[in-house]
Amino acid sequence: MSKRPSYQELCKQIKELEKKVVLRQKAEERTRHLNSVLNTIHEISQLIFMERDRDSLLQTACEIVGKNQGYHNFWIALFDDMGKVITTAEFGLENDFLPIVKRLENGRLTACGQKALLKPGIVVIEDPLSACDDCPLTDKYEGRGVMTIRLAYAGNSYGLISASAPRELVLDQEEQRLFHAIAQDIAFALHSIEVEQGRMMAEKALRESENSFRSLLYSQHDEIVIVDREYRITDANVNFITNTSRKRQEVLGNYCYDISYDGDKPCGEKCYECDLQEVFDTGRTRSLRKQKIAKDGSPMLVDILQSPLKNTDGKITHVIMSLRDVTQEVQLEKQLQQAQKMEAVGNLAAGIAHDFNNILGVVLLNTELALSNSTDEKNNRLYLDRILKASHRAKDLVEQILIFSRQAKPERKPCRIIPVVQEALKLIRASLPSAIEMKVHTQTSCGTVLVDPIQIHQILLNLCHNAAHAMQKKGGVL
């Protein structure tokens, strides 16, 4: 028979078994903790990948870490560049967190928060009761420790993370590394959200800028077209599309020389001067005037303004052209120049008429004196009468020139209309070509009217000259 163990031996074996049980329990607890760590990292990674709302990200992260890691409480606070609190999230505190929020809103950080913002790494407080006497959460930390770390990524500081856990867990190196990794992941997520928001804002600003540019482009009355370096039309407003007599999809993407000139090669390859190439080469705005053929086949003058468009690198990628039909403007300019010439001629004629009128005055006076002193009634008197009549006709003609060139305010006065008409017709008859015959029918019984005789002259002159202009090729009767 085998010898039975003694009492001391049994006690020793029991103690060894107890040690093994404790070690096994610790190993199992460690395994569970490691599994929770892996689960926390996995869930945080998924959260970072999926969540794009900042506040939802923070609150969900608090719940994941608090539940999986067995923390008593866990909170996050974000600050702006001026140190003012932006938002907060918590787990395990509920209403007890409100004093902390109020304190942060007043710009007063907790002692652990102040230390964490001033240095990298984790701030560990083993006994908050003695080290954090001014913290509103001190009475919640009995028998527990606190870990606090700054949320920072890529040189940007976003805020703080603080967690309360059993002291042995707070002092555990692996737990501290996990806490540090969680803080880095959350900071990275905040940075990603910030970058994404910046990208979205930039895209929105770009879209608004493009919409404003297109609205400005399409609202112009001139023809506007944008051409790239390959001479392809990338955009154009309605006026340009309409004048090409093509559909929009047929114009965009096509070559400018094909749309404008029905050409199959660039202008430079056909030994023509390419207006666009100079702008691409020099980067200077260019303006020119060209003659083109309108849709109805008539010639037209077009003012063209070409300006370079550059990308963010300063390279010229496109040229924007503005085309304006100035045919009518040029015609109006010519009419204005002609009117100015006529005004100058009128002023000159008035000056000459005044001088000629003075000469006629001398001729008339001496002719009348010669007639009064003449004794030869057959020869000299006949010649003098002819000189007198011709001088009177010349005087009437000069008066008509003076009336025509005179610029004064209308002055109405009682006058007989027939003599005024007859005087005007004398001037008109002298200016008519031989192909136009003038017939006059007047009534001698017309009475006196209140008019400006100068305006009556001008009215008759304008009417008769317009009629004569219409008959100048074939002739006719006026």
Tab-separated table of C-alpha atoms in Angstrom, residues 10-11 336 465:
chain	number	residue	atom	x	y	z
A	10	LEU	CA	-1.765	18.202	1.465
A	11	CYS	CA	-1.675	21.854	2.454
A	336	LEU	CA	-22.112	111.147	-87.712
A	465	HIS	CA	-34.478	116.178	-101.160
